[in-house]
């Protein structure tokens, strides 16, 4: 498993500024290198989805150019927001910034994590301690946080949302939510959650996906509401593995749906629907195609943690499916490093 050591510099792949640009109104992810490439590679499918007139195309072109520029500035602007929030924001619930305690975690989650670190622990024994949503798709569920902790975290997130602090988009598809590293919750909450609890679980559930070598993450909260984001198009995550925890509130609709792995033919044939349960987390592979059905009523807030293993992604970027072209970045970047973790047996991951 990954072990703690001297801090390493994390990177992103240069493809971040050209691959997987999402256009919501046409429901499509695009590669963008310029106008001629866009016309050549996507002209027919764009026309079939409503991008018909020259005005439509020029509007799309402008939006893509703006998105590329936004991505180029993302790391620097995020670091500036984090610094301002750290110096000027006054939390409503300072207690959620304390180092993660066992009391915040569901007994079932603690028991599964404790079992995973015990001598002789194996997959069969772990599966008795959580719910298998789909053995074929390797999707699992178990309670993660207590209801009081979910309520406290939500109270803090809503307070931040209503403040005048600058806010970054959670990701390139969601418009409403919070980046936890900007709010200062990475170090006290997400890092111990990954290192102490998730890594032992993931090492047994997904040894072939780097589950035992998780050395970084990207964590954010997404919000769905009738007058904001209501649904999420089909996509796969920039992660080896993903945890998705429903924090609240009261809502109807908004189920997750899962297809196959993104590389597979007919990956969205017969999708599997999974309902959210407050406090419970869904575990799945990052490459599993998934999305969210439209929300009917209420508000839904979810904590999403993209779990990354540099030992896996250093060899192949999951977004462009090529050897990563590394660019230095802020914080955990996109989980790539310029060197292999010294404790990793790369052959064991092949």
Coordinates of C-alpha atoms in Angstrom, one line a residue:
X1 CA 0.0 0.0 0.0
X2 CA 1.0 3.6 -0.4
X3 CA 2.9 5.0 2.6
X4 CA 3.4 8.5 3.9
X5 CA 6.7 10.2 2.9
X6 CA 8.1 13.5 1.8
X7 CA 5.6 15.7 -0.1
X8 CA 5.6 15.2 -3.8
X9 CA 4.7 17.6 -6.6
X10 CA 1.6 16.5 -8.4
X11 CA 0.8 17.3 -12.0
X12 CA -2.0 17.3 -14.5
X13 CA -2.0 16.0 -18.0
X14 CA -1.9 18.7 -20.8
X15 CA -5.0 17.1 -22.3
X16 CA -7.0 18.8 -19.6
X17 CA -7.2 21.9 -21.8
X18 CA -8.3 20.1 -25.0
X19 CA -10.1 16.8 -24.1
X20 CA -13.5 16.1 -22.7
X21 CA -15.0 19.6 -22.9
X22 CA -18.6 19.2 -22.0
X23 CA -21.3 21.0 -23.9
X24 CA -24.5 20.6 -21.9
X25 CA -27.1 21.8 -24.5
X26 CA -25.8 19.3 -27.0
X27 CA -25.1 16.6 -24.4
X28 CA -21.7 15.8 -25.7
X29 CA -18.0 15.7 -24.6
X30 CA -15.7 17.1 -27.2
X31 CA -12.0 17.2 -28.1
X32 CA -11.1 20.7 -29.1
X33 CA -7.9 21.8 -31.0
X34 CA -9.4 24.5 -33.2
X35 CA -12.2 25.3 -35.6
X36 CA -11.2 23.1 -38.5
X37 CA -10.7 20.1 -36.2
X38 CA -14.1 20.7 -34.5
X39 CA -15.9 20.8 -37.9
X40 CA -14.1 17.7 -39.2
X41 CA -14.5 15.5 -36.1
X42 CA -17.9 16.6 -34.8
X43 CA -19.8 18.4 -37.6
X44 CA -22.4 15.7 -38.4
X45 CA -23.1 14.8 -34.7
X46 CA -23.4 18.4 -33.7
X47 CA -25.9 19.1 -36.6
X48 CA -27.9 16.0 -35.5
X49 CA -28.1 17.5 -32.0
X50 CA -29.3 21.0 -33.0
X51 CA -26.1 22.9 -33.9
X52 CA -27.4 23.8 -37.3
X53 CA -26.8 27.4 -38.2
X54 CA -23.5 29.3 -38.6
X55 CA -24.6 31.4 -35.6
X56 CA -25.0 28.1 -33.5
X57 CA -21.5 27.0 -34.5
X58 CA -19.8 30.3 -33.8
X59 CA -21.5 30.5 -30.4
X60 CA -20.2 27.0 -29.6
X61 CA -16.7 27.9 -30.9
X62 CA -16.6 30.9 -28.6
X63 CA -17.8 28.9 -25.6
X64 CA -15.1 26.2 -26.2
X65 CA -12.4 28.9 -26.5
X66 CA -13.5 30.4 -23.2
X67 CA -13.6 27.0 -21.5
X68 CA -10.0 26.2 -22.7
X69 CA -8.8 29.6 -21.3
X70 CA -10.7 28.9 -18.0
X71 CA -9.0 25.6 -17.6
X72 CA -5.6 27.1 -18.2
X73 CA -6.1 29.5 -15.4
X74 CA -7.8 27.0 -13.1
X75 CA -5.0 26.1 -10.7
X76 CA -3.8 29.6 -10.1
X77 CA -7.3 31.0 -9.6
X78 CA -8.2 28.1 -7.3
X79 CA -5.1 28.8 -5.1
X80 CA -6.0 32.5 -4.9
X81 CA -9.6 31.7 -3.9
X82 CA -8.3 29.2 -1.2
X83 CA -6.0 31.9 0.2
X84 CA -8.8 34.5 0.4
X85 CA -11.2 32.1 2.0
X86 CA -8.6 31.0 4.6
X87 CA -7.9 34.6 5.6
X88 CA -11.5 36.1 5.4
X89 CA -14.2 33.5 5.8
X90 CA -15.9 32.9 9.2
X91 CA -17.4 29.4 9.4
X92 CA -20.8 28.7 10.9
X93 CA -19.6 25.3 12.1
X94 CA -15.9 25.4 13.1
X95 CA -16.3 21.8 14.5
X96 CA -16.4 20.3 11.0
X97 CA -12.9 21.6 10.4
X98 CA -11.5 19.5 13.3
X99 CA -9.6 16.4 12.3
X100 CA -12.0 13.6 11.3
X101 CA -13.1 11.6 14.4
X102 CA -14.6 8.2 14.5
X103 CA -17.8 9.7 16.0
X104 CA -18.5 11.3 12.6
X105 CA -18.5 7.9 10.9
X106 CA -21.2 5.3 10.7
X107 CA -20.6 2.1 12.7
X108 CA -20.9 0.0 9.6
X109 CA -18.2 2.0 7.9
X110 CA -15.9 1.8 10.9
X111 CA -16.4 -2.0 11.1
X112 CA -15.7 -2.5 7.4
X113 CA -12.5 -0.4 7.6
X114 CA -11.4 -2.2 10.7
X115 CA -12.0 -5.6 9.1
X116 CA -10.0 -4.5 6.0
X117 CA -6.9 -3.8 8.1
X118 CA -7.1 -7.0 10.1
X119 CA -4.8 -10.0 9.6
X120 CA -6.3 -12.4 7.0
X121 CA -8.9 -10.0 5.7
X122 CA -10.1 -10.9 2.2
X123 CA -12.7 -9.8 -0.3
X124 CA -15.2 -12.4 0.6
X125 CA -15.2 -11.3 4.3
X126 CA -15.5 -7.6 3.3
X127 CA -18.4 -8.2 1.0
X128 CA -20.3 -9.6 4.1
X129 CA -20.0 -6.1 5.6
X130 CA -21.4 -4.0 2.8
X131 CA -24.1 -4.1 0.2
X132 CA -23.2 -5.3 -3.3
X133 CA -25.3 -3.2 -5.6
X134 CA -23.9 -5.0 -8.7
X135 CA -21.3 -7.7 -8.6
X136 CA -21.0 -7.5 -12.4
X137 CA -20.3 -3.8 -12.4
X138 CA -18.5 -3.9 -9.0
X139 CA -20.6 -1.2 -7.4
X140 CA -21.0 -1.3 -3.6
X141 CA -22.8 0.7 -1.0
X142 CA -22.4 1.2 2.8
X143 CA -23.2 3.9 5.4
X144 CA -20.3 6.4 5.6
X145 CA -21.3 9.3 7.9
X146 CA -23.7 9.6 10.8
X147 CA -26.8 11.7 10.2
X148 CA -25.7 14.4 12.7
X149 CA -22.4 14.8 10.9
X150 CA -24.2 15.1 7.5
X151 CA -26.4 17.8 9.0
X152 CA -23.4 19.7 10.5
X153 CA -21.5 19.6 7.2
X154 CA -24.6 20.7 5.2
X155 CA -25.1 23.6 7.6
X156 CA -21.5 24.7 7.0
X157 CA -21.8 24.3 3.2
X158 CA -25.0 26.3 3.0
X159 CA -23.4 29.0 5.1
X160 CA -20.5 29.2 2.7
X161 CA -22.8 29.2 -0.3
X162 CA -24.6 32.2 1.1
X163 CA -21.4 34.1 1.9
X164 CA -19.7 36.6 -0.4
X165 CA -16.6 34.5 -0.7
X166 CA -15.5 33.5 -4.2
X167 CA -16.6 30.1 -5.3
X168 CA -15.2 27.7 -8.0
X169 CA -17.2 25.2 -10.0
X170 CA -17.0 21.7 -8.5
X171 CA -16.1 20.3 -11.9
X172 CA -16.6 20.9 -15.6
X173 CA -20.2 19.5 -15.6
X174 CA -21.7 20.8 -12.3
X175 CA -22.3 24.5 -11.8
X176 CA -23.4 24.5 -8.1
X177 CA -21.4 23.1 -5.2
X178 CA -18.2 23.5 -3.3
X179 CA -14.5 22.5 -3.8
X180 CA -13.5 21.2 -0.5
X181 CA -9.8 22.0 -0.8
X182 CA -10.7 25.7 -1.3
X183 CA -12.9 25.6 1.8
X184 CA -10.0 24.1 3.8
X185 CA -11.6 20.7 4.4
X186 CA -9.1 18.6 2.5
X187 CA -6.6 18.2 5.3
X188 CA -8.9 17.7 8.3
X189 CA -11.7 15.7 6.5
X190 CA -10.9 14.1 3.2
X191 CA -7.3 13.2 3.5
X192 CA -7.8 11.1 6.7
X193 CA -10.9 9.6 5.2
X194 CA -8.9 8.4 2.2
X195 CA -5.8 7.3 4.1
X196 CA -7.3 5.7 7.2
X197 CA -10.5 4.2 5.9
X198 CA -11.0 4.2 2.2
X199 CA -7.6 2.9 1.1
X200 CA -7.9 -0.4 3.1
X201 CA -11.4 -0.9 1.8
X202 CA -10.4 -0.1 -1.8
X203 CA -7.4 -2.3 -1.6
X204 CA -9.6 -5.3 -1.1
X205 CA -12.4 -4.3 -3.5
X206 CA -10.3 -2.9 -6.4
X207 CA -6.7 -4.2 -6.2
X208 CA -6.5 -4.1 -10.0
X209 CA -7.5 -0.4 -10.1
X210 CA -4.9 0.9 -7.7
X211 CA -7.1 0.6 -4.7
X212 CA -4.1 -0.1 -2.4
X213 CA -2.0 2.8 -3.9
X214 CA -4.3 5.8 -3.5
X215 CA -2.1 8.8 -3.0
X216 CA -4.3 11.8 -3.9
X217 CA -7.9 12.8 -4.4
X218 CA -10.2 15.6 -5.6
X219 CA -13.2 16.1 -3.4
X220 CA -16.2 18.4 -4.0
X221 CA -19.8 18.7 -3.0
X222 CA -22.4 19.0 -5.8
X223 CA -25.9 20.5 -5.3
X224 CA -29.0 19.8 -7.3
X225 CA -32.1 21.9 -7.0
X226 CA -35.1 22.6 -9.3
X227 CA -33.9 26.1 -10.3
X228 CA -30.2 25.1 -10.6
X229 CA -28.6 21.9 -11.8
X230 CA -31.3 19.2 -11.9
X231 CA -29.5 16.3 -13.6
X232 CA -26.1 15.2 -14.8
X233 CA -25.3 13.8 -18.2
X234 CA -23.5 10.5 -18.8
X235 CA -19.8 10.6 -18.1
X236 CA -16.9 8.9 -16.5
X237 CA -14.7 10.3 -13.7
X238 CA -11.1 11.5 -13.9
X239 CA -10.3 9.0 -11.1
X240 CA -9.3 5.4 -10.6
X241 CA -12.1 5.0 -8.0
X242 CA -15.0 7.1 -6.7
X243 CA -16.9 7.5 -3.5
X244 CA -20.3 9.3 -3.7
X245 CA -22.1 10.1 -0.4
X246 CA -25.6 11.6 -0.2
X247 CA -25.5 14.3 2.5
X248 CA -29.2 15.4 2.2
X249 CA -31.6 17.1 2.1
X250 CA -35.1 15.8 1.5
X251 CA -35.6 15.1 -2.2
X252 CA -37.3 12.9 -4.8
X253 CA -35.8 11.7 -8.1
X254 CA -32.2 12.2 -9.0
X255 CA -31.2 8.6 -9.0
X256 CA -27.8 7.6 -10.2
X257 CA -27.6 5.4 -13.3
X258 CA -24.7 3.2 -14.4
X259 CA -23.6 1.7 -17.6
X260 CA -20.5 -0.3 -18.4
X261 CA -16.9 0.8 -18.5
X262 CA -16.4 3.7 -20.9
X263 CA -14.1 1.7 -23.2
X264 CA -16.7 -1.1 -23.7
X265 CA -19.0 -1.3 -26.7
X266 CA -22.7 -0.6 -25.9
X267 CA -21.5 0.7 -22.6
X268 CA -24.9 2.3 -21.8
X269 CA -27.1 -0.7 -22.7
X270 CA -29.5 -1.5 -19.9
X271 CA -28.3 1.0 -17.3
X272 CA -28.6 0.2 -13.6
X273 CA -30.4 2.8 -11.5
X274 CA -29.4 3.3 -7.8
X275 CA -31.3 5.5 -5.4
X276 CA -29.5 7.7 -3.0
X277 CA -29.8 7.2 0.8
X278 CA -28.7 10.0 3.1
X279 CA -25.4 9.2 4.8
X280 CA -24.7 6.2 2.6
X281 CA -21.9 6.1 0.1
X282 CA -21.7 4.4 -3.3
X283 CA -18.3 3.0 -4.4
X284 CA -17.5 2.4 -8.1
X285 CA -14.7 2.5 -10.6
X286 CA -14.0 5.9 -12.1
X287 CA -14.2 4.5 -15.6
X288 CA -17.8 3.3 -15.1
X289 CA -20.2 5.4 -17.2
X290 CA -22.8 7.0 -15.0
X291 CA -25.1 10.0 -14.7
X292 CA -27.9 11.4 -12.6
X293 CA -31.6 11.4 -13.5
X294 CA -33.5 14.6 -13.1
X295 CA -34.4 15.8 -9.6
X296 CA -38.1 16.0 -9.1
X297 CA -38.4 17.9 -5.8
X298 CA -36.3 19.2 -3.0
X299 CA -32.5 19.6 -2.9
X300 CA -29.8 17.0 -3.1
X301 CA -26.3 17.5 -1.9
X302 CA -23.6 14.9 -2.5
X303 CA -20.0 14.6 -1.4
X304 CA -18.0 13.1 -4.3
X305 CA -14.4 12.0 -3.8
X306 CA -12.3 11.1 -6.8
X307 CA -9.6 8.7 -5.6
X308 CA -6.4 8.6 -7.6
X309 CA -3.4 6.3 -7.7
X310 CA -0.4 7.8 -9.5
X311 CA 1.1 4.3 -9.9
X312 CA -1.8 3.7 -12.3
X313 CA -2.4 7.0 -14.0
X314 CA 1.3 7.8 -14.5
X315 CA 1.3 5.1 -17.2
X316 CA -2.0 6.0 -18.9
X317 CA -4.1 9.2 -18.6
X318 CA -7.8 8.1 -18.1
X319 CA -9.0 11.1 -20.0
X320 CA -7.0 11.0 -23.2
X321 CA -5.9 7.3 -23.0
X322 CA -2.3 8.2 -23.8
X323 CA 0.9 8.5 -21.8
X324 CA 0.3 11.7 -19.8
X325 CA 2.0 14.9 -20.9
X326 CA 2.7 16.3 -17.5
X327 CA 2.3 19.9 -16.5
X328 CA 3.0 21.1 -12.9
X329 CA -0.1 22.1 -11.0
X330 CA -1.3 23.3 -7.6
X331 CA -2.1 20.9 -4.7
X332 CA -2.9 17.4 -5.8
X333 CA -3.3 18.5 -9.5
X334 CA -4.9 15.7 -11.3
X335 CA -3.0 13.0 -9.4
X336 CA 0.0 12.5 -11.7
X337 CA 3.6 12.5 -10.5
X338 CA 6.9 12.7 -12.3
X339 CA 8.1 9.6 -10.4
X340 CA 6.6 6.3 -9.2
X341 CA 5.8 6.0 -5.5
X342 CA 8.9 4.3 -4.0
X343 CA 6.8 1.6 -2.3
X344 CA 4.8 0.5 -5.4
X345 CA 5.4 -2.8 -7.2
X346 CA 4.2 -1.7 -10.6
X347 CA 4.2 -5.3 -11.9
X348 CA 1.5 -6.1 -9.3
X349 CA -0.8 -3.5 -11.0
X350 CA -0.5 -5.0 -14.5

